[in-house]
Amino acid sequence: MEELKDNLKAAIIEALNLEDVNAADIDNDEPLFGGGLGLDSIDALELIVLLEKNYGLKIENPEEGREIFQSINTIAAFIERNKK
Amino acid sequence: MKLHIQAHSRITPISAYAHGELVLNNKENLTFNLFGKELYRYLTVQYPKFFKMDELCQLAFLGTELLTSHIDHWDGEKVAIVLGNKSSSLSSDKRHYDSIADKNNYFPSPAVFVYTLPNIMLGELCIRHKITGENTCFLMEKLDAEFMHTYVKHLFEVELYQYCITGFVDYSDNDYVAELYLVSSQNDTDTPLSQNFDKNFNQIIF
């Protein structure tokens, strides 16, 4: 699980062009939106693409996405629950 | 109405200039991706969204930072942006196309797609500088000073603007130029430049 979270952080930093942010800067429980990372709605769409591209997981319901993308922990839990 | 050029900036693959003075030389012939970041850091700007922009927007952003550094505050309703551009958003268009060309690897990126219009650079400048006046981007081969002068002058006359950012910003496959002018109806003191804005404004001599 820790490896999954580290991989997720690296993928998010790359996909969202988070310059000057290191994986160690992101706490697993830290809110991804409305927090220090300054993510916006386009970033949310980019995260949906990332999950589909890297993990084959689709998020059809935007309300579901709101919960899944709360933090690294919640994304990792979603991946673990749904991995094939 | 008498209009003045208060400031000027020019960024090319060779260098970045503000008001005729060298700001940064691209001595190492860096790609725009690197030279743009170097200039961003040189200007000590704090705006993380810069790194999410495409090259055209980054170029316009940096040119406008150089252009407006002497402005502490303005009424965004009285500021317009009128730019020319040749290659539209071709660089981002190609990047988007590459992400959808293979049906078996079809992952269009929202962050790329949002930049597939040249008008987006105007939006980024408006957000950054809180500008809510007219913003327009005309496609043209090169800076058509006579046309731009006529259009900008008309804006000042009918809409009572105080400032207009005008010029030409173009990016295509690492070939690029941002040539910007800050035109004002105010006869402010302590401005970097004070030159007449006329139909030959792009022949400014420092």
CSV table of C-alpha atoms in Angstrom, one decimal:
chain,number,residue,atom,x,y,z
A,1,MET,CA,0.0,0.0,0.0
A,2,GLU,CA,2.8,2.4,0.8
A,3,GLU,CA,4.4,1.7,-2.5
A,4,LEU,CA,1.1,2.4,-4.3
A,5,LYS,CA,0.8,5.8,-2.5
A,6,ASP,CA,4.4,6.7,-3.4
A,7,ASN,CA,3.7,5.8,-7.0
A,8,LEU,CA,0.5,7.8,-6.9
A,9,LYS,CA,2.2,10.9,-5.7
A,10,ALA,CA,4.9,10.7,-8.4
A,11,ALA,CA,2.3,10.2,-11.1
A,12,ILE,CA,0.2,13.1,-9.8
A,13,ILE,CA,3.2,15.5,-9.6
A,14,GLU,CA,4.1,14.6,-13.2
A,15,ALA,CA,0.5,14.6,-14.6
A,16,LEU,CA,-0.4,17.9,-13.0
A,17,ASN,CA,2.9,19.7,-13.6
A,18,LEU,CA,3.4,20.4,-9.9
A,19,GLU,CA,6.7,22.2,-10.2
A,20,ASP,CA,8.7,22.6,-7.0
A,21,VAL,CA,6.5,19.9,-5.2
A,22,ASN,CA,8.2,16.6,-4.1
A,23,ALA,CA,6.4,13.4,-3.1
A,24,ALA,CA,7.6,14.0,0.5
A,25,ASP,CA,5.7,17.3,0.5
A,26,ILE,CA,2.4,15.6,0.1
A,27,ASP,CA,0.9,14.1,3.3
A,28,ASN,CA,-1.2,11.0,2.7
A,29,ASP,CA,-4.1,12.6,4.6
A,30,GLU,CA,-3.7,16.1,3.1
A,31,PRO,CA,-6.7,17.4,1.2
A,32,LEU,CA,-5.8,17.5,-2.5
A,33,PHE,CA,-8.3,20.2,-3.3
A,34,GLY,CA,-8.7,23.4,-1.4
A,35,GLY,CA,-5.3,22.9,0.2
A,36,GLY,CA,-1.7,23.9,-0.4
A,37,LEU,CA,-1.4,22.1,-3.7
A,38,GLY,CA,-3.8,24.6,-5.3
A,39,LEU,CA,-5.5,22.0,-7.6
A,40,ASP,CA,-8.4,23.1,-9.7
A,41,SER,CA,-11.3,21.5,-11.7
A,42,ILE,CA,-9.0,20.8,-14.7
A,43,ASP,CA,-6.7,18.9,-12.3
A,44,ALA,CA,-9.7,16.9,-11.2
A,45,LEU,CA,-10.4,15.8,-14.8
A,46,GLU,CA,-6.7,15.0,-15.2
A,47,LEU,CA,-6.8,12.8,-12.1
A,48,ILE,CA,-9.8,10.9,-13.7
A,49,VAL,CA,-7.7,10.3,-16.8
A,50,LEU,CA,-4.7,9.3,-14.7
A,51,LEU,CA,-6.7,6.6,-12.9
A,52,GLU,CA,-8.0,5.2,-16.1
A,53,LYS,CA,-4.7,5.3,-17.9
A,54,ASN,CA,-2.5,4.0,-15.1
A,55,TYR,CA,-4.9,1.7,-13.3
A,56,GLY,CA,-7.7,0.9,-15.8
A,57,LEU,CA,-10.3,2.4,-13.4
A,58,LYS,CA,-13.2,4.6,-14.6
A,59,ILE,CA,-15.0,7.1,-12.5
A,60,GLU,CA,-18.4,7.7,-14.1
A,61,ASN,CA,-20.1,9.6,-11.3
A,62,PRO,CA,-18.7,13.1,-10.4
A,63,GLU,CA,-20.0,12.8,-6.9
A,64,GLU,CA,-18.0,9.6,-6.5
A,65,GLY,CA,-14.9,11.4,-7.7
A,66,ARG,CA,-15.4,14.1,-5.0
A,67,GLU,CA,-14.9,11.4,-2.3
A,68,ILE,CA,-12.2,9.4,-4.1
A,69,PHE,CA,-10.0,12.5,-4.7
A,70,GLN,CA,-10.0,13.7,-1.1
A,71,SER,CA,-6.5,12.6,-0.4
A,72,ILE,CA,-3.7,10.2,-1.4
A,73,ASN,CA,-5.2,7.7,1.1
A,74,THR,CA,-8.7,7.8,-0.4
A,75,ILE,CA,-7.4,7.4,-3.9
A,76,ALA,CA,-5.1,4.5,-2.9
A,77,ALA,CA,-8.1,2.8,-1.1
A,78,PHE,CA,-10.2,3.2,-4.2
A,79,ILE,CA,-7.5,1.5,-6.3
A,80,GLU,CA,-7.1,-1.3,-3.8
A,81,ARG,CA,-10.9,-1.9,-3.7
A,82,ASN,CA,-11.3,-2.0,-7.4
A,83,LYS,CA,-8.1,-3.5,-8.7
A,84,LYS,CA,-8.6,-6.5,-11.1
B,1,MET,CA,-7.0,61.6,-27.8
B,2,LYS,CA,-3.3,61.3,-27.2
B,3,LEU,CA,-2.0,57.8,-26.5
B,4,HIS,CA,1.3,56.9,-25.1
B,5,ILE,CA,3.4,53.7,-25.0
B,6,GLN,CA,4.3,53.3,-21.3
B,7,ALA,CA,6.2,50.1,-21.5
B,8,HIS,CA,7.5,47.5,-24.0
B,9,SER,CA,8.7,43.9,-23.8
B,10,ARG,CA,10.2,41.5,-26.2
B,11,ILE,CA,11.0,37.8,-25.8
B,12,THR,CA,12.6,35.7,-28.5
B,13,PRO,CA,14.7,32.5,-28.4
B,14,ILE,CA,17.7,34.7,-28.1
B,15,SER,CA,16.8,37.0,-25.2
B,16,ALA,CA,14.2,38.9,-23.1
B,17,TYR,CA,14.1,42.7,-23.1
B,18,ALA,CA,12.0,45.2,-21.2
B,19,HIS,CA,11.8,48.8,-22.4
B,20,GLY,CA,14.9,48.3,-24.6
B,21,GLU,CA,17.0,46.9,-21.8
B,22,LEU,CA,18.3,43.4,-21.7
B,23,VAL,CA,16.7,41.3,-18.9
B,24,LEU,CA,18.0,37.8,-19.7
B,25,ASN,CA,20.1,36.4,-22.5
B,26,ASN,CA,19.6,32.8,-23.7
B,27,LYS,CA,23.3,32.2,-24.0
B,28,GLU,CA,23.0,28.5,-23.7
B,29,ASN,CA,20.4,28.4,-26.5
B,30,LEU,CA,17.9,26.7,-24.2
B,31,THR,CA,14.5,25.4,-25.4
B,32,PHE,CA,11.6,27.7,-24.5
B,33,ASN,CA,10.6,25.2,-21.9
B,34,LEU,CA,13.9,25.9,-20.0
B,35,PHE,CA,14.4,29.5,-21.0
B,36,GLY,CA,10.9,30.4,-20.0
B,37,LYS,CA,11.3,28.7,-16.6
B,38,GLU,CA,14.7,30.5,-16.2
B,39,LEU,CA,13.0,33.9,-16.9
B,40,TYR,CA,10.1,33.1,-14.6
B,41,ARG,CA,12.5,32.4,-11.7
B,42,TYR,CA,14.6,35.4,-12.6
B,43,LEU,CA,11.5,37.6,-12.3
B,44,THR,CA,10.8,36.0,-8.9
B,45,VAL,CA,7.2,35.5,-9.7
B,46,GLN,CA,5.1,33.3,-7.4
B,47,TYR,CA,2.3,31.9,-9.6
B,48,PRO,CA,2.3,28.1,-9.7
B,49,LYS,CA,-0.3,28.0,-12.4
B,50,PHE,CA,2.4,29.2,-14.8
B,51,PHE,CA,3.7,25.6,-14.9
B,52,LYS,CA,0.4,24.3,-16.1
B,53,MET,CA,0.1,26.7,-19.0
B,54,ASP,CA,1.1,25.8,-22.5
B,55,GLU,CA,4.0,27.5,-24.2
B,56,LEU,CA,1.9,30.2,-25.9
B,57,CYS,CA,0.3,31.2,-22.6
B,58,GLN,CA,3.7,31.1,-20.7
B,59,LEU,CA,5.2,33.3,-23.3
B,60,ALA,CA,2.4,35.9,-23.1
B,61,PHE,CA,2.5,35.6,-19.3
B,62,LEU,CA,6.2,36.4,-19.1
B,63,GLY,CA,6.0,39.2,-21.6
B,64,THR,CA,3.2,40.8,-19.6
B,65,GLU,CA,5.1,40.4,-16.4
B,66,LEU,CA,7.9,42.4,-18.0
B,67,LEU,CA,5.5,44.9,-19.4
B,68,THR,CA,3.5,45.7,-16.2
B,69,SER,CA,6.1,45.6,-13.4
B,70,HIS,CA,5.8,49.3,-12.8
B,71,ILE,CA,2.0,49.1,-12.3
B,72,ASP,CA,1.0,48.8,-8.6
B,73,HIS,CA,-2.7,48.8,-9.2
B,74,TRP,CA,-5.2,49.4,-12.0
B,75,ASP,CA,-8.9,49.3,-12.5
B,76,GLY,CA,-9.3,46.0,-14.4
B,77,GLU,CA,-12.5,47.2,-16.1
B,78,LYS,CA,-10.5,50.0,-17.8
B,79,VAL,CA,-7.8,47.7,-19.2
B,80,ALA,CA,-8.1,45.9,-22.5
B,81,ILE,CA,-5.9,43.3,-24.3
B,82,VAL,CA,-5.7,43.2,-28.1
B,83,LEU,CA,-3.1,40.8,-29.4
B,84,GLY,CA,-2.0,39.4,-32.8
B,85,ASN,CA,-1.0,35.8,-33.3
B,86,LYS,CA,0.1,33.8,-36.3
B,87,SER,CA,0.2,30.1,-35.3
B,88,SER,CA,-2.9,30.1,-33.1
B,89,SER,CA,-2.6,27.3,-30.5
B,90,LEU,CA,-0.9,24.9,-33.0
B,91,SER,CA,1.6,23.5,-30.5
B,92,SER,CA,-1.1,22.5,-28.1
B,93,ASP,CA,-3.4,21.4,-31.0
B,94,LYS,CA,-0.7,18.9,-32.1
B,95,ARG,CA,-0.1,17.7,-28.5
B,96,HIS,CA,-3.8,17.1,-28.2
B,97,TYR,CA,-4.0,15.3,-31.5
B,98,ASP,CA,-1.1,13.0,-30.5
B,99,SER,CA,-3.0,12.0,-27.4
B,100,ILE,CA,-6.1,10.9,-29.5
B,101,ALA,CA,-4.5,9.6,-32.7
B,102,ASP,CA,-4.1,6.0,-31.5
B,103,LYS,CA,-7.5,4.5,-30.8
B,104,ASN,CA,-5.9,1.8,-28.7
B,105,ASN,CA,-4.2,4.4,-26.5
B,106,TYR,CA,-6.8,7.1,-26.4
B,107,PHE,CA,-6.2,9.3,-23.4
B,108,PRO,CA,-6.9,13.0,-24.2
B,109,SER,CA,-5.6,15.2,-21.5
B,110,PRO,CA,-8.0,17.9,-20.2
B,111,ALA,CA,-5.0,20.0,-19.2
B,112,VAL,CA,-3.8,20.0,-22.8
B,113,PHE,CA,-7.2,20.4,-24.4
B,114,VAL,CA,-8.1,23.6,-22.5
B,115,TYR,CA,-5.2,25.3,-24.3
B,116,THR,CA,-6.3,24.5,-27.8
B,117,LEU,CA,-7.5,28.0,-28.5
B,118,PRO,CA,-5.3,31.1,-28.7
B,119,ASN,CA,-7.9,33.1,-26.8
B,120,ILE,CA,-6.9,31.1,-23.7
B,121,MET,CA,-3.8,33.2,-23.4
B,122,LEU,CA,-6.0,36.3,-23.1
B,123,GLY,CA,-7.9,34.5,-20.3
B,124,GLU,CA,-4.8,33.6,-18.5
B,125,LEU,CA,-3.6,37.3,-18.6
B,126,CYS,CA,-7.0,38.5,-17.5
B,127,ILE,CA,-7.0,36.2,-14.5
B,128,ARG,CA,-3.4,37.1,-13.5
B,129,HIS,CA,-3.9,40.9,-13.8
B,130,LYS,CA,-7.6,41.0,-12.9
B,131,ILE,CA,-8.5,42.5,-16.3
B,132,THR,CA,-12.2,42.5,-17.2
B,133,GLY,CA,-12.1,44.9,-20.2
B,134,GLU,CA,-12.2,43.8,-23.9
B,135,ASN,CA,-9.9,41.0,-24.8
B,136,THR,CA,-9.4,40.1,-28.4
B,137,CYS,CA,-6.9,38.0,-30.4
B,138,PHE,CA,-6.5,38.5,-34.2
B,139,LEU,CA,-4.8,36.0,-36.4
B,140,MET,CA,-2.2,37.7,-38.6
B,141,GLU,CA,1.0,36.8,-40.3
B,142,LYS,CA,3.1,39.3,-38.4
B,143,LEU,CA,2.3,42.4,-36.2
B,144,ASP,CA,0.1,44.6,-38.4
B,145,ALA,CA,0.8,47.8,-36.6
B,146,GLU,CA,-1.5,50.0,-38.7
B,147,PHE,CA,-4.5,47.7,-38.0
B,148,MET,CA,-3.7,47.3,-34.3
B,149,HIS,CA,-3.3,51.0,-33.9
B,150,THR,CA,-6.6,51.7,-35.5
B,151,TYR,CA,-8.4,49.1,-33.4
B,152,VAL,CA,-6.8,50.1,-30.1
B,153,LYS,CA,-7.2,53.8,-30.7
B,154,HIS,CA,-10.9,53.2,-31.4
B,155,LEU,CA,-11.2,51.3,-28.2
B,156,PHE,CA,-9.8,54.1,-26.2
B,157,GLU,CA,-12.1,56.6,-27.9
B,158,VAL,CA,-15.4,54.8,-27.5
B,159,GLU,CA,-14.9,52.8,-24.3
B,160,LEU,CA,-12.7,55.2,-22.2
B,161,TYR,CA,-10.1,52.6,-21.4
B,162,GLN,CA,-7.0,53.7,-19.4
B,163,TYR,CA,-4.7,50.9,-20.5
B,164,CYS,CA,-4.4,48.4,-23.4
B,165,ILE,CA,-1.9,45.6,-23.7
B,166,THR,CA,-1.3,45.1,-27.4
B,167,GLY,CA,1.3,43.5,-29.6
B,168,PHE,CA,2.0,40.1,-31.1
B,169,VAL,CA,2.6,36.7,-29.3
B,170,ASP,CA,3.3,33.6,-31.3
B,171,TYR,CA,4.7,30.2,-30.5
B,172,SER,CA,5.2,27.3,-32.9
B,173,ASP,CA,7.6,24.4,-32.4
B,174,ASN,CA,10.1,26.3,-30.3
B,175,ASP,CA,10.1,29.3,-32.7
B,176,TYR,CA,8.6,32.1,-30.8
B,177,VAL,CA,8.2,35.8,-30.2
B,178,ALA,CA,6.3,38.0,-27.7
B,179,GLU,CA,6.4,41.7,-28.6
B,180,LEU,CA,4.1,43.6,-26.2
B,181,TYR,CA,3.3,47.3,-25.7
B,182,LEU,CA,1.4,48.9,-22.8
B,183,VAL,CA,-0.6,51.7,-24.3
B,184,SER,CA,-2.2,54.3,-22.0
B,185,SER,CA,-4.4,57.3,-22.2
B,186,GLN,CA,-2.8,58.5,-18.9
B,187,ASN,CA,0.1,60.8,-19.0
B,188,ASP,CA,1.6,59.2,-15.9
B,189,THR,CA,5.1,60.1,-14.6
B,190,ASP,CA,7.6,57.5,-13.6
B,191,THR,CA,6.8,55.2,-16.5
B,192,PRO,CA,9.5,53.2,-18.1
B,193,LEU,CA,8.7,54.8,-21.5
B,194,SER,CA,6.8,57.7,-22.8
B,195,GLN,CA,6.5,57.4,-26.6
B,196,ASN,CA,3.7,58.3,-28.9
B,197,PHE,CA,1.4,55.5,-29.9
B,198,ASP,CA,0.9,55.8,-33.7
B,199,LYS,CA,0.5,53.5,-36.7
B,200,ASN,CA,4.2,52.9,-36.7
B,201,PHE,CA,4.4,52.0,-33.0
B,202,ASN,CA,6.2,48.8,-33.7
B,203,GLN,CA,9.2,50.7,-35.0
B,204,ILE,CA,9.9,52.0,-31.6
B,205,ILE,CA,13.6,53.0,-31.1
B,206,PHE,CA,15.2,52.9,-27.7
